[in-house]
Amino acid sequence: MNSNPQRRPYRPALIALGAATVLLILYALFRGKKAVPGEGAPTGTNPGFLGPIVKPKMVIRNDARGLGHYGAPRDGGTRKHAGLDIRCYENQPVLAPFAGKVTRTFSVYPLNTTWTGVELIGDDGITKLKVLYCRVVSGLVGGRVVSGQQIGVAQAISQKWGRDMLDHLHVELYRSGNRVDPAGWFALG
C-alpha cells in the first residue's frame, strides 16, 4: 500500500493520458482508410483505390426516401440496395474513377429512356462499374478513358421520384463478375 496520499490522484490522469495517446496513434495509422475486408474492398496497401466520381467530395445520399449505402433496405425490407448512392446536382460532371473502356449506355427504367446509365470496364479486365442517372458524353461508347476524365453529367433523378429524394448517382461495382460494396473502394466525405 502506498503511504504517500499525494501520488494517488495522478494515477487516473496517467491512465487517461496513456489511453488518449494510444487512440491518437491508432487514428494516425488508420485515418482515411475506408476498406472493409470481407465486403470485396481492397485490403492492406492495395493500390486499387479508385478516384472520385464527382468532386469536390463524394457523399452518400440519405433522405426521406431512404438510405443510400450498399445493402440498405428497399421495398419495405424485401430487398437490399445493390449499389451506393452518391449525392450530386443536375449536370454535375461525372468522372471515370479508373482507366478503362466505356462499354455501353443503357436505360435505367425499361419504359422510360430519360434516365440513363453508363458502364465502364477497367484496364485490369476484372473491374466493372455501372453509374446510373448519368447522361454519357457523346462519342465515348467503345472508347478508352483515363482516370479523372469526364464521362458524363448527372441527371436530376428527383424529377422522377419527387423533391424528397436528393439527386444522386447510383454506383454499382463488380470485381471478377461479383458485385461488391463500392464504399470500401472510394474516399467518401
PDB file of N, CA and C in Angstrom, residues 85-123:
ATOM      1  N   ASP A  85     -25.401   5.212 -53.378  1.00  0.00           N
ATOM      2  CA  ASP A  85     -25.946   6.448 -53.926  1.00  0.00           C
ATOM      3  C   ASP A  85     -25.066   7.623 -53.507  1.00  0.00           C
ATOM      4  N   ILE A  86     -24.477   8.285 -54.500  1.00  0.00           N
ATOM      5  CA  ILE A  86     -23.584   9.418 -54.269  1.00  0.00           C
ATOM      6  C   ILE A  86     -24.324  10.703 -54.622  1.00  0.00           C
ATOM      7  N   ARG A  87     -24.415  11.615 -53.665  1.00  0.00           N
ATOM      8  CA  ARG A  87     -25.122  12.878 -53.907  1.00  0.00           C
ATOM      9  C   ARG A  87     -24.459  13.675 -55.018  1.00  0.00           C
ATOM     10  N   CYS A  88     -25.294  14.387 -55.757  1.00  0.00           N
ATOM     11  CA  CYS A  88     -24.799  15.212 -56.857  1.00  0.00           C
ATOM     12  C   CYS A  88     -25.846  16.283 -57.151  1.00  0.00           C
ATOM     13  N   TYR A  89     -25.584  17.093 -58.155  1.00  0.00           N
ATOM     14  CA  TYR A  89     -26.567  18.059 -58.624  1.00  0.00           C
ATOM     15  C   TYR A  89     -26.704  17.894 -60.135  1.00  0.00           C
ATOM     16  N   GLU A  90     -27.812  18.357 -60.664  1.00  0.00           N
ATOM     17  CA  GLU A  90     -28.081  18.204 -62.090  1.00  0.00           C
ATOM     18  C   GLU A  90     -26.954  18.820 -62.917  1.00  0.00           C
ATOM     19  N   ASN A  91     -26.526  18.092 -63.927  1.00  0.00           N
ATOM     20  CA  ASN A  91     -25.464  18.484 -64.861  1.00  0.00           C
ATOM     21  C   ASN A  91     -24.069  18.540 -64.235  1.00  0.00           C
ATOM     22  N   GLN A  92     -23.909  18.011 -63.025  1.00  0.00           N
ATOM     23  CA  GLN A  92     -22.579  17.941 -62.427  1.00  0.00           C
ATOM     24  C   GLN A  92     -21.731  16.964 -63.236  1.00  0.00           C
ATOM     25  N   PRO A  93     -20.474  17.322 -63.533  1.00  0.00           N
ATOM     26  CA  PRO A  93     -19.613  16.399 -64.285  1.00  0.00           C
ATOM     27  C   PRO A  93     -19.413  15.083 -63.528  1.00  0.00           C
ATOM     28  N   VAL A  94     -19.501  13.979 -64.263  1.00  0.00           N
ATOM     29  CA  VAL A  94     -19.268  12.646 -63.720  1.00  0.00           C
ATOM     30  C   VAL A  94     -17.929  12.166 -64.285  1.00  0.00           C
ATOM     31  N   LEU A  95     -17.053  11.687 -63.408  1.00  0.00           N
ATOM     32  CA  LEU A  95     -15.690  11.335 -63.790  1.00  0.00           C
ATOM     33  C   LEU A  95     -15.463   9.832 -63.764  1.00  0.00           C
ATOM     34  N   ALA A  96     -14.573   9.374 -64.626  1.00  0.00           N
ATOM     35  CA  ALA A  96     -14.155   7.968 -64.599  1.00  0.00           C
ATOM     36  C   ALA A  96     -13.235   7.777 -63.394  1.00  0.00           C
ATOM     37  N   PRO A  97     -13.548   6.829 -62.500  1.00  0.00           N
ATOM     38  CA  PRO A  97     -12.701   6.634 -61.325  1.00  0.00           C
ATOM     39  C   PRO A  97     -11.461   5.775 -61.611  1.00  0.00           C
ATOM     40  N   PHE A  98     -11.387   5.220 -62.817  1.00  0.00           N
ATOM     41  CA  PHE A  98     -10.229   4.415 -63.213  1.00  0.00           C
ATOM     42  C   PHE A  98     -10.116   4.437 -64.731  1.00  0.00           C
ATOM     43  N   ALA A  99      -8.965   4.036 -65.226  1.00  0.00           N
ATOM     44  CA  ALA A  99      -8.750   3.963 -66.672  1.00  0.00           C
ATOM     45  C   ALA A  99      -9.410   2.697 -67.211  1.00  0.00           C
ATOM     46  N   GLY A 100     -10.009   2.819 -68.374  1.00  0.00           N
ATOM     47  CA  GLY A 100     -10.656   1.659 -68.971  1.00  0.00           C
ATOM     48  C   GLY A 100     -11.421   2.028 -70.220  1.00  0.00           C
ATOM     49  N   LYS A 101     -12.458   1.260 -70.492  1.00  0.00           N
ATOM     50  CA  LYS A 101     -13.249   1.426 -71.698  1.00  0.00           C
ATOM     51  C   LYS A 101     -14.719   1.623 -71.346  1.00  0.00           C
ATOM     52  N   VAL A 102     -15.350   2.588 -71.986  1.00  0.00           N
ATOM     53  CA  VAL A 102     -16.796   2.782 -71.837  1.00  0.00           C
ATOM     54  C   VAL A 102     -17.449   1.748 -72.747  1.00  0.00           C
ATOM     55  N   THR A 103     -18.099   0.747 -72.162  1.00  0.00           N
ATOM     56  CA  THR A 103     -18.620  -0.360 -72.957  1.00  0.00           C
ATOM     57  C   THR A 103     -20.032  -0.145 -73.475  1.00  0.00           C
ATOM     58  N   ARG A 104     -20.855   0.586 -72.702  1.00  0.00           N
ATOM     59  CA  ARG A 104     -22.231   0.784 -73.166  1.00  0.00           C
ATOM     60  C   ARG A 104     -22.936   1.837 -72.330  1.00  0.00           C
ATOM     61  N   THR A 105     -24.039   2.321 -72.872  1.00  0.00           N
ATOM     62  CA  THR A 105     -25.005   3.106 -72.107  1.00  0.00           C
ATOM     63  C   THR A 105     -26.289   2.299 -72.100  1.00  0.00           C
ATOM     64  N   PHE A 106     -27.171   2.608 -71.183  1.00  0.00           N
ATOM     65  CA  PHE A 106     -28.413   1.849 -71.081  1.00  0.00           C
ATOM     66  C   PHE A 106     -29.485   2.694 -70.420  1.00  0.00           C
ATOM     67  N   SER A 107     -30.743   2.300 -70.615  1.00  0.00           N
ATOM     68  CA  SER A 107     -31.874   2.938 -69.940  1.00  0.00           C
ATOM     69  C   SER A 107     -32.037   2.290 -68.573  1.00  0.00           C
ATOM     70  N   VAL A 108     -32.151   3.112 -67.543  1.00  0.00           N
ATOM     71  CA  VAL A 108     -32.310   2.593 -66.190  1.00  0.00           C
ATOM     72  C   VAL A 108     -33.682   1.941 -66.023  1.00  0.00           C
ATOM     73  N   TYR A 109     -34.710   2.571 -66.583  1.00  0.00           N
ATOM     74  CA  TYR A 109     -36.075   2.056 -66.485  1.00  0.00           C
ATOM     75  C   TYR A 109     -36.536   1.632 -67.873  1.00  0.00           C
ATOM     76  N   PRO A 110     -36.967   0.388 -68.036  1.00  0.00           N
ATOM     77  CA  PRO A 110     -37.282  -0.151 -69.369  1.00  0.00           C
ATOM     78  C   PRO A 110     -38.284   0.669 -70.180  1.00  0.00           C
ATOM     79  N   LEU A 111     -39.253   1.283 -69.543  1.00  0.00           N
ATOM     80  CA  LEU A 111     -40.283   2.007 -70.290  1.00  0.00           C
ATOM     81  C   LEU A 111     -40.046   3.512 -70.323  1.00  0.00           C
ATOM     82  N   ASN A 112     -38.867   3.948 -69.862  1.00  0.00           N
ATOM     83  CA  ASN A 112     -38.576   5.370 -69.817  1.00  0.00           C
ATOM     84  C   ASN A 112     -37.100   5.582 -70.162  1.00  0.00           C
ATOM     85  N   THR A 113     -36.832   6.086 -71.339  1.00  0.00           N
ATOM     86  CA  THR A 113     -35.445   6.259 -71.788  1.00  0.00           C
ATOM     87  C   THR A 113     -34.809   7.560 -71.295  1.00  0.00           C
ATOM     88  N   THR A 114     -35.531   8.322 -70.480  1.00  0.00           N
ATOM     89  CA  THR A 114     -34.993   9.576 -69.946  1.00  0.00           C
ATOM     90  C   THR A 114     -33.807   9.326 -69.040  1.00  0.00           C
ATOM     91  N   TRP A 115     -33.906   8.313 -68.188  1.00  0.00           N
ATOM     92  CA  TRP A 115     -32.895   8.051 -67.166  1.00  0.00           C
ATOM     93  C   TRP A 115     -31.926   7.004 -67.684  1.00  0.00           C
ATOM     94  N   THR A 116     -30.659   7.388 -67.791  1.00  0.00           N
ATOM     95  CA  THR A 116     -29.678   6.524 -68.416  1.00  0.00           C
ATOM     96  C   THR A 116     -28.529   6.201 -67.480  1.00  0.00           C
ATOM     97  N   GLY A 117     -27.741   5.231 -67.887  1.00  0.00           N
ATOM     98  CA  GLY A 117     -26.562   4.833 -67.143  1.00  0.00           C
ATOM     99  C   GLY A 117     -25.421   4.535 -68.090  1.00  0.00           C
ATOM    100  N   VAL A 118     -24.249   4.371 -67.527  1.00  0.00           N
ATOM    101  CA  VAL A 118     -23.053   4.086 -68.312  1.00  0.00           C
ATOM    102  C   VAL A 118     -22.283   2.967 -67.621  1.00  0.00           C
ATOM    103  N   GLU A 119     -21.611   2.143 -68.427  1.00  0.00           N
ATOM    104  CA  GLU A 119     -20.820   1.040 -67.900  1.00  0.00           C
ATOM    105  C   GLU A 119     -19.377   1.174 -68.361  1.00  0.00           C
ATOM    106  N   LEU A 120     -18.436   0.980 -67.433  1.00  0.00           N
ATOM    107  CA  LEU A 120     -17.010   1.016 -67.729  1.00  0.00           C
ATOM    108  C   LEU A 120     -16.382  -0.307 -67.317  1.00  0.00           C
ATOM    109  N   ILE A 121     -15.428  -0.760 -68.110  1.00  0.00           N
ATOM    110  CA  ILE A 121     -14.612  -1.917 -67.758  1.00  0.00           C
ATOM    111  C   ILE A 121     -13.189  -1.414 -67.578  1.00  0.00           C
ATOM    112  N   GLY A 122     -12.571  -1.742 -66.448  1.00  0.00           N
ATOM    113  CA  GLY A 122     -11.226  -1.268 -66.156  1.00  0.00           C
ATOM    114  C   GLY A 122     -10.164  -1.935 -67.006  1.00  0.00           C
ATOM    115  N   ASP A 123      -9.036  -1.276 -67.139  1.00  0.00           N
ATOM    116  CA  ASP A 123      -7.902  -1.829 -67.874  1.00  0.00           C
ATOM    117  C   ASP A 123      -7.413  -3.147 -67.268  1.00  0.00           C
TER     118      ASP A 123
END
